[in-house]
Amino acid sequence: MKAHSPHSGPHQPAFRRQEPDARRLALIEACARVLARLGAAGASVRAIAVEAGVSPGLVSHYFSGIEALVAATYAHVEDKVNEAIDEAVNAAGQNPRARLDAFVMASFAPAIADPQLLATWIAFWSLVTARPAIAAQHDEQYSGSRARLEALLGDCGVPAERQRRDAIAVSALVDGLWLELCLSPGCFSAEEAGAIARRFLDTLI
Amino acid sequence: MKAHSPHSGPHQPAFRRQEPDARRLALIEACARVLARLGAAGASVRAIAVEAGVSPGLVSHYFSGIEALVAATYAHVEDKVNEAIDEAVNAAGQNPRARLDAFVMASFAPAIADPQLLATWIAFWSLVTARPAIAAQHDEQYSGSRARLEALLGDCGVPAERQRRDAIAVSALVDGLWLELCLSPGCFSAEEAGAIARRFLDTLI
DNA sequence: CCCGTTGTTGTACGATCGTCCAACAAGCAA
DNA sequence: TTGCTTGTTGGACGATCGTACAACAACGGG
């Protein structure tokens, strides 16, 4: 059934070796695509291997198990989201308030407030309660995100003693709007969510 | 191995028949306990049947599948949460603002901001994207919750044209705080969450 | 050219999954 | 008591799961 005969013509490799880091990344991106397409329930070793174009055994070779792959995928997707947000913030110029607005509005952009992206979060959240290592990873990524928000708030003149509380508040409001935007896309629009968030920022600054 | 011999003494029934509604409820409550203990990944038909003290076949007899049982469990748990919130609201007396505060604070009570309770939401959310019927159920429960919030806001003097937007905002803030309270219980306290939410309400009224 | 390293394959394995259904028995009516 | 209704059992079934491992082959150094 193979497209080429092993006994005639130039030998076409059945697979290509890759550096461990490149293969790890390919598996992570395949996992993200499977989570987006099939949801948390469909993210099996075999489905991810097919998506990545490799054999099932390779997943076990690079990750201790499905949970580790999901955790790595969450970290990678969140990194990319933070990258997109930082890019939006920097594109907003130097006005502190404009940068803060950009931070908030970026969370509601179509590429981020995406139901398919939510699947990665849900798969990760489902592991937080039971696995202490996953909980620690969540704490770390959450406080990292909050720290960047505190800095933006500080630039807007929010006094230091209020930065922590206000960052928690803004983060919660944005996440709550983002979550509902993913779960019920027809209920309210991204523009509406942005207006709500901006209005809340007005009360803090 | 049975505790009694089928050939001696009074006959002890091997099981008791129950009315369909009672059995449905028992299975739903067993499903909620399994979700709390094992998370979404461990909520199998067999585990739920063991928890309910029935045979595995009974689950299929009352529900078309695991997904239907999870959806029914979500509806039931949300009903109980709404009941607890309504109770807190009514216990707050007649002052509209006190009732609104009670609504918000109840969401952060230990029984509701509970990581084990979050497992039910996560199991349900993981089905929203793929299953239109589940998405419709979520829309319905979300708008119901928002309608009660709109009424409370109206009692506090929020004009009608702002009720929808403010209810979306309060709901998002409370849900975001609740979610983070469940995922990272050590990051901030329920009192802090309540203070943040109350401060936000101050800006709306 | 050949050889060793090692990334990769493919499969076998046992466990567990959801579903199904014929047989059983609890409880009510007669 | 007897018979009927039907809630309930418990195992069979095929599919799919995660994991492990021996064999294979790509590729660089000799």
Coordinates of C-alpha atoms (C1' of nucleotides) in Angstrom, one line a residue:
Chain A
M1 CA 0.0 0.0 0.0
K2 CA 3.0 2.3 0.4
A3 CA 3.4 5.0 -2.3
H4 CA 6.9 3.8 -3.1
S5 CA 8.5 0.4 -3.4
P6 CA 11.4 -0.3 -1.1
H7 CA 13.2 -2.1 -3.9
S8 CA 13.2 0.5 -6.7
G9 CA 14.1 4.2 -7.1
P10 CA 15.6 6.5 -4.6
H11 CA 14.9 5.6 -1.0
Q12 CA 12.3 8.0 0.5
P13 CA 12.6 8.1 4.3
A14 CA 9.6 6.8 6.2
F15 CA 10.1 9.4 8.9
R16 CA 12.4 12.2 9.7
R17 CA 14.3 12.5 13.0
Q18 CA 13.8 15.7 14.8
E19 CA 15.5 17.4 17.7
P20 CA 13.7 16.7 21.0
D21 CA 12.7 20.3 21.5
A22 CA 11.1 20.6 18.1
R23 CA 9.2 17.3 18.5
R24 CA 8.0 18.4 21.9
L25 CA 6.7 21.6 20.5
A26 CA 5.0 19.7 17.6
L27 CA 3.2 17.4 20.0
I28 CA 2.1 20.4 22.2
E29 CA 0.7 22.2 19.2
A30 CA -1.0 19.0 18.0
C31 CA -2.5 18.6 21.5
A32 CA -3.9 22.2 21.4
R33 CA -5.5 21.5 18.0
V34 CA -7.1 18.3 19.2
L35 CA -8.4 20.0 22.3
A36 CA -9.9 22.8 20.2
R37 CA -11.5 20.3 17.8
L38 CA -12.7 17.5 20.1
G39 CA -12.6 19.0 23.5
A40 CA -11.1 17.6 26.7
A41 CA -12.8 14.3 26.4
G42 CA -11.3 13.6 22.9
A43 CA -7.7 14.4 23.7
S44 CA -6.4 10.9 23.7
V45 CA -2.8 9.8 23.1
R46 CA -3.8 8.3 19.8
A47 CA -5.8 11.3 18.5
I48 CA -2.9 13.6 19.4
A49 CA -0.4 11.3 17.7
V50 CA -2.5 11.2 14.5
E51 CA -2.8 15.0 14.6
A52 CA 1.0 15.4 14.9
G53 CA 1.6 12.7 12.2
V54 CA 3.6 10.5 14.5
S55 CA 3.1 7.1 16.2
P56 CA 1.3 6.8 19.5
G57 CA 4.4 5.6 21.3
L58 CA 6.2 9.0 20.7
V59 CA 3.8 10.8 23.1
S60 CA 4.9 8.5 26.0
H61 CA 8.5 9.0 24.9
Y62 CA 8.4 12.8 25.4
F63 CA 5.8 13.2 28.1
S64 CA 5.3 11.2 31.3
G65 CA 1.6 11.0 30.4
I66 CA -1.4 12.8 29.0
E67 CA -1.7 15.0 32.0
A68 CA 1.9 16.3 31.6
L69 CA 1.2 17.0 27.9
V70 CA -2.0 18.9 28.8
A71 CA -0.1 20.9 31.4
A72 CA 2.7 21.7 28.9
T73 CA 0.0 22.6 26.3
Y74 CA -1.7 25.0 28.7
A75 CA 1.6 26.7 29.5
H76 CA 2.4 27.1 25.8
V77 CA -1.0 28.4 24.9
E78 CA -1.0 30.9 27.8
D79 CA 2.5 32.0 26.7
K80 CA 1.1 32.7 23.2
V81 CA -1.9 34.5 24.7
N82 CA 0.4 36.7 26.9
E83 CA 2.5 37.4 23.8
A84 CA -0.5 38.6 21.9
I85 CA -1.6 40.7 24.8
D86 CA 1.9 42.3 25.2
E87 CA 2.0 43.0 21.5
A88 CA -1.4 44.8 21.8
V89 CA -0.2 46.7 24.8
N90 CA 3.0 47.9 23.1
A91 CA 1.1 48.8 19.9
A92 CA -1.0 51.1 22.1
G93 CA 1.8 53.6 22.5
Q94 CA 3.0 55.1 25.7
N95 CA -0.1 56.5 27.3
P96 CA -0.5 54.4 30.4
R97 CA -4.2 54.4 30.3
A98 CA -4.2 53.4 26.6
R99 CA -1.9 50.5 27.4
L100 CA -4.2 49.4 30.2
D101 CA -7.2 49.5 27.9
A102 CA -5.3 47.6 25.3
F103 CA -4.5 44.9 27.8
V104 CA -8.1 44.5 28.6
M105 CA -9.4 44.7 25.1
A106 CA -7.0 42.1 23.8
S107 CA -8.6 39.5 26.0
F108 CA -11.8 39.9 24.0
A109 CA -10.2 39.7 20.6
P110 CA -11.6 36.9 18.4
A111 CA -8.4 34.9 18.6
I112 CA -8.4 34.8 22.4
A113 CA -12.1 34.9 23.3
D114 CA -12.5 31.7 21.3
P115 CA -14.6 28.7 22.4
Q116 CA -12.1 26.4 20.9
L117 CA -9.3 28.0 23.0
L118 CA -11.5 27.5 26.1
A119 CA -11.1 23.7 25.7
T120 CA -7.5 24.0 26.7
W121 CA -8.3 25.9 29.8
I122 CA -11.0 23.4 30.8
A123 CA -8.8 20.4 30.3
F124 CA -6.2 22.1 32.5
W125 CA -8.6 23.2 35.1
S126 CA -10.0 19.7 35.4
L127 CA -6.6 18.7 36.7
V128 CA -5.9 21.5 39.1
T129 CA -7.9 20.2 42.1
A130 CA -6.5 16.7 42.1
R131 CA -2.9 17.3 41.1
P132 CA -0.8 19.5 43.4
A133 CA 1.8 20.1 40.7
I134 CA -0.8 21.3 38.3
A135 CA -2.2 23.6 41.1
A136 CA 1.3 25.0 41.6
Q137 CA 1.6 25.7 37.9
H138 CA -1.7 27.5 37.9
D139 CA -0.7 29.6 40.9
E140 CA 2.5 30.6 39.1
Q141 CA 0.9 31.6 35.8
Y142 CA -1.9 33.4 37.6
S143 CA 0.4 35.5 39.7
G144 CA 2.6 36.2 36.7
S145 CA -0.4 37.6 34.8
R146 CA -1.5 39.6 37.9
A147 CA 1.9 41.1 38.3
R148 CA 1.9 42.5 34.8
L149 CA -1.6 43.9 35.5
E150 CA -0.3 45.5 38.7
A151 CA 2.5 47.2 36.8
L152 CA 0.0 48.6 34.3
L153 CA -2.2 49.9 37.1
G154 CA 0.7 51.5 38.8
D155 CA 1.6 53.3 35.6
C156 CA -1.9 54.7 35.7
G157 CA -1.4 56.1 39.1
V158 CA -3.0 53.4 41.2
P159 CA -1.2 53.6 44.6
A160 CA 0.9 50.6 45.6
E161 CA -1.3 49.6 48.5
R162 CA -4.2 49.2 46.1
Q163 CA -2.5 47.5 43.2
R164 CA -2.9 44.0 44.5
R165 CA -6.6 44.3 45.2
D166 CA -7.4 46.2 42.0
A167 CA -5.4 43.7 39.9
I168 CA -7.4 40.8 41.4
A169 CA -10.6 42.7 40.6
V170 CA -9.7 43.5 37.0
S171 CA -8.4 40.1 36.4
A172 CA -11.6 38.5 37.7
L173 CA -13.8 40.8 35.7
V174 CA -11.9 40.2 32.5
D175 CA -11.8 36.4 33.1
G176 CA -15.5 36.3 33.9
L177 CA -16.4 38.2 30.8
W178 CA -14.0 36.1 28.7
L179 CA -15.4 32.9 30.1
E180 CA -19.0 33.9 29.4
L181 CA -18.0 35.2 25.9
C182 CA -16.7 31.7 25.2
L183 CA -19.6 29.8 26.7
S184 CA -22.4 31.9 25.3
P185 CA -21.0 33.8 22.3
G186 CA -24.5 35.1 21.4
C187 CA -25.3 36.6 24.8
F188 CA -23.2 39.7 24.5
S189 CA -20.5 41.0 22.2
A190 CA -16.8 41.5 22.6
E191 CA -17.4 45.2 22.2
E192 CA -19.9 45.2 25.0
A193 CA -17.4 43.3 27.2
G194 CA -14.7 45.8 26.4
A195 CA -17.0 48.7 27.3
I196 CA -17.8 47.1 30.6
A197 CA -14.2 46.5 31.4
R198 CA -13.2 50.0 30.4
R199 CA -15.9 51.5 32.5
F200 CA -14.7 49.5 35.5
L201 CA -11.1 50.8 34.9
D202 CA -12.5 54.3 35.0
T203 CA -13.7 53.8 38.5
L204 CA -10.2 52.7 39.6
I205 CA -8.1 55.4 38.2
Chain B
M1 CA -20.5 -14.4 50.5
K2 CA -23.9 -12.9 51.2
A3 CA -24.7 -11.9 54.7
H4 CA -27.8 -14.0 54.7
S5 CA -28.7 -17.4 53.4
P6 CA -31.5 -17.5 50.8
H7 CA -32.7 -20.7 52.4
S8 CA -32.9 -19.7 56.1
G9 CA -34.5 -17.0 58.2
P10 CA -36.6 -14.1 57.0
H11 CA -36.1 -13.1 53.5
Q12 CA -34.1 -9.8 53.2
P13 CA -34.7 -8.0 49.9
A14 CA -31.6 -7.8 47.8
F15 CA -32.7 -4.3 46.7
R16 CA -35.5 -1.9 47.1
R17 CA -37.6 -0.6 44.3
Q18 CA -37.9 3.2 44.2
E19 CA -40.0 5.7 42.3
P20 CA -38.3 6.9 39.1
D21 CA -38.0 10.5 40.4
A22 CA -36.4 9.4 43.7
R23 CA -34.0 7.1 41.9
R24 CA -33.1 9.8 39.4
L25 CA -32.4 12.2 42.2
A26 CA -30.2 9.6 44.0
L27 CA -28.2 9.1 40.8
I28 CA -27.8 12.8 40.3
E29 CA -26.5 13.3 43.9
A30 CA -24.2 10.4 43.5
C31 CA -22.8 11.9 40.3
A32 CA -22.2 15.2 42.2
R33 CA -20.3 13.4 44.9
V34 CA -18.2 11.5 42.4
L35 CA -17.4 14.7 40.5
A36 CA -16.4 16.3 43.8
R37 CA -14.2 13.5 44.8
L38 CA -12.6 12.3 41.5
G39 CA -13.1 15.2 39.2
A40 CA -14.5 15.1 35.7
A41 CA -12.1 12.3 34.5
G42 CA -13.3 9.9 37.2
A43 CA -17.0 10.3 36.7
S44 CA -17.7 7.0 35.0
V45 CA -20.9 5.1 34.9
R46 CA -19.5 2.4 37.2
A47 CA -18.1 4.8 39.7
I48 CA -21.4 6.7 39.9
A49 CA -23.3 3.4 40.3
V50 CA -21.1 2.3 43.1
E51 CA -21.5 5.6 44.8
A52 CA -25.3 5.4 44.5
G53 CA -25.3 1.7 45.7
V54 CA -26.9 0.4 42.5
S55 CA -25.9 -1.6 39.5
P56 CA -24.2 0.0 36.5
G57 CA -27.1 -0.8 34.3
L58 CA -29.5 1.5 36.2
V59 CA -27.6 4.6 35.0
S60 CA -28.4 3.7 31.4
H61 CA -31.9 3.0 32.4
Y62 CA -32.6 6.5 33.7
F63 CA -30.3 8.6 31.6
S64 CA -29.5 8.4 27.9
G65 CA -25.8 8.5 28.7
I66 CA -23.2 10.0 30.9
E67 CA -23.5 13.4 29.3
A68 CA -27.2 13.6 30.1
L69 CA -26.5 12.7 33.7
V70 CA -23.8 15.4 34.0
A71 CA -26.2 17.9 32.5
A72 CA -28.9 16.9 35.0
T73 CA -26.4 17.1 37.8
Y74 CA -25.3 20.6 36.8
A75 CA -28.9 21.7 36.7
H76 CA -29.5 20.3 40.1
V77 CA -26.4 21.7 41.7
E78 CA -27.1 25.1 40.2
D79 CA -30.6 24.9 41.6
K80 CA -29.3 24.2 45.0
V81 CA -26.8 27.0 44.8
N82 CA -29.5 29.4 43.7
E83 CA -31.6 28.2 46.6
A84 CA -28.8 29.0 49.0
I85 CA -28.3 32.4 47.5
D86 CA -32.0 33.3 47.6
E87 CA -32.0 32.2 51.2
A88 CA -29.1 34.5 52.0
V89 CA -30.8 37.4 50.1
N90 CA -34.1 36.9 52.0
A91 CA -32.2 36.7 55.3
A92 CA -30.7 40.1 54.6
G93 CA -34.0 41.9 55.2
Q94 CA -35.7 44.4 53.0
N95 CA -33.0 47.0 52.3
P96 CA -32.3 46.6 48.6
R97 CA -28.6 47.3 48.9
A98 CA -28.3 44.8 51.7
R99 CA -30.0 42.2 49.6
L100 CA -27.7 42.9 46.7
D101 CA -24.7 42.6 48.9
A102 CA -26.0 39.3 50.3
F103 CA -26.4 38.0 46.8
V104 CA -22.8 38.7 46.1
M105 CA -21.4 37.5 49.4
A106 CA -23.2 34.2 49.2
S107 CA -21.2 33.3 46.1
F108 CA -18.1 33.3 48.2
A109 CA -19.4 31.3 51.1
P110 CA -17.4 28.1 51.9
A111 CA -20.2 25.9 50.7
I112 CA -20.3 27.5 47.2
A113 CA -16.7 28.7 46.6
D114 CA -15.7 25.1 46.9
P115 CA -13.0 23.5 44.7
Q116 CA -15.0 20.3 44.8
L117 CA -18.1 22.0 43.5
L118 CA -16.1 23.5 40.7
A119 CA -15.6 20.0 39.3
T120 CA -19.3 19.9 38.4
W121 CA -19.0 23.1 36.5
I122 CA -15.9 22.0 34.7
A123 CA -17.5 18.7 33.7
F124 CA -20.5 20.6 32.3
W125 CA -18.4 23.3 30.6
S126 CA -16.4 20.7 28.8
L127 CA -19.6 19.7 27.0
V128 CA -20.9 23.2 26.2
T129 CA -18.9 23.7 23.0
A130 CA -19.5 20.4 21.4
R131 CA -23.2 19.8 22.3
P132 CA -25.8 22.3 21.2
A133 CA -28.4 21.1 23.7
I134 CA -25.9 21.6 26.5
A135 CA -25.1 25.1 25.2
A136 CA -28.8 25.9 25.2
Q137 CA -29.1 24.7 28.8
H138 CA -26.2 26.9 29.8
D139 CA -27.7 29.9 28.1
E140 CA -30.9 29.3 29.9
Q141 CA -29.4 29.0 33.3
Y142 CA -27.1 31.9 32.8
S143 CA -29.9 34.3 31.7
G144 CA -32.0 33.1 34.6
S145 CA -29.3 34.0 37.0
R146 CA -28.7 37.3 35.3
A147 CA -32.4 38.2 35.4
R148 CA -32.5 37.8 39.2
L149 CA -29.4 40.1 39.4
E150 CA -31.1 42.7 37.2
A151 CA -34.1 42.7 39.5
L152 CA -31.8 43.3 42.5
L153 CA -30.0 46.1 40.7
G154 CA -33.3 47.7 39.7
D155 CA -34.4 47.6 43.4
C156 CA -31.2 49.6 44.2
G157 CA -32.2 52.3 41.7
V158 CA -30.2 51.2 38.7
P159 CA -32.2 52.5 35.7
A160 CA -33.7 50.0 33.4
E161 CA -31.5 50.8 30.4
R162 CA -28.4 50.0 32.5
Q163 CA -29.6 46.9 34.2
R164 CA -28.6 44.5 31.5
R165 CA -25.0 45.8 31.2
D166 CA -24.5 46.1 34.9
A167 CA -25.9 42.6 35.5
I168 CA -23.4 41.2 33.0
A169 CA -20.6 43.1 34.7
V170 CA -21.5 42.0 38.3
S171 CA -22.0 38.4 37.1
A172 CA -18.7 38.3 35.4
L173 CA -16.8 39.9 38.3
V174 CA -18.4 37.5 40.8
D175 CA -17.8 34.5 38.6
G176 CA -14.2 35.4 38.0
L177 CA -13.6 35.9 41.7
W178 CA -15.4 32.6 42.4
L179 CA -13.4 30.7 39.8
E180 CA -10.1 32.0 41.1
L181 CA -11.1 31.3 44.7
C182 CA -11.7 27.7 43.7
L183 CA -8.6 27.3 41.6
S184 CA -6.2 29.1 43.9
P185 CA -7.7 29.1 47.4
G186 CA -4.6 30.4 48.9
C187 CA -4.2 33.5 46.7
F188 CA -6.9 35.6 48.2
S189 CA -9.6 35.1 50.8
A190 CA -13.4 35.0 50.5
E191 CA -13.5 38.2 52.5
E192 CA -11.2 40.0 50.1
A193 CA -13.4 38.8 47.2
G194 CA -16.5 40.1 49.0
A195 CA -14.9 43.5 49.6
I196 CA -13.9 43.7 45.9
A197 CA -17.4 42.9 44.8
R198 CA -19.0 45.3 47.2
R199 CA -16.7 48.1 46.2
F200 CA -17.7 47.5 42.6
L201 CA -21.4 47.6 43.5
D202 CA -20.7 51.0 45.1
T203 CA -19.6 52.4 41.7
L204 CA -22.9 51.2 40.1
I205 CA -25.4 52.5 42.5
Chain C
dC1 C1' 31.6 2.6 3.0
dC2 C1' 30.1 0.9 7.5
dC3 C1' 28.8 1.4 12.2
dG4 C1' 26.9 3.1 16.4
dT5 C1' 23.7 6.2 18.3
dT6 C1' 19.1 7.2 19.2
dG7 C1' 14.8 9.1 17.5
dT8 C1' 10.8 6.6 16.0
dT9 C1' 7.7 2.9 14.9
dG10 C1' 4.1 -0.5 15.6
dT11 C1' 2.1 -3.6 18.2
dA12 C1' 0.6 -6.2 22.2
dC13 C1' -1.2 -5.9 26.7
dG14 C1' -4.4 -5.3 30.5
dA15 C1' -7.6 -2.2 32.2
dT16 C1' -11.6 0.4 31.8
dC17 C1' -14.9 2.6 29.2
dG18 C1' -20.3 3.0 27.7
dT19 C1' -23.9 0.3 26.2
dC20 C1' -27.0 -3.3 25.9
dC21 C1' -30.3 -7.0 27.3
dA22 C1' -32.2 -11.2 29.1
dA23 C1' -33.2 -12.8 33.6
dC24 C1' -34.5 -11.8 38.2
dA25 C1' -37.3 -10.2 42.0
dA26 C1' -39.8 -6.6 44.8
dG27 C1' -44.2 -5.0 45.6
dC28 C1' -48.9 -4.4 44.5
dA29 C1' -53.5 -6.1 42.9
dA30 C1' -56.7 -9.6 42.9
Chain D
dT1 C1' -51.8 -17.0 48.2
dT2 C1' -51.0 -16.2 43.1
dG3 C1' -50.0 -13.5 39.2
dC4 C1' -48.5 -9.4 36.9
dT5 C1' -46.0 -5.2 36.4
dT6 C1' -41.7 -3.2 36.2
dG7 C1' -37.7 -1.5 38.8
dT8 C1' -33.3 -3.7 39.1
dT9 C1' -29.5 -6.7 38.4
dG10 C1' -25.2 -8.4 36.6
dG11 C1' -22.6 -9.9 33.1
dA12 C1' -21.3 -9.9 28.1
dC13 C1' -19.8 -7.2 24.3
dG14 C1' -16.9 -4.4 21.4
dA15 C1' -14.4 -0.2 21.5
dT16 C1' -11.0 2.6 23.3
dC17 C1' -8.0 3.9 26.7
dG18 C1' -2.7 4.6 28.5
dT19 C1' 1.5 2.2 28.7
dA20 C1' 5.5 -0.5 27.6
dC21 C1' 8.9 -2.5 24.8
dA22 C1' 11.5 -4.8 21.2
dA23 C1' 12.6 -3.9 16.5
dC24 C1' 13.6 -0.7 13.0
dA25 C1' 15.8 3.0 10.6
dA26 C1' 17.6 7.8 10.0
dC27 C1' 21.7 10.2 10.3
dG28 C1' 26.3 11.7 11.7
dG29 C1' 31.1 10.2 12.7
dG30 C1' 34.6 6.9 11.7

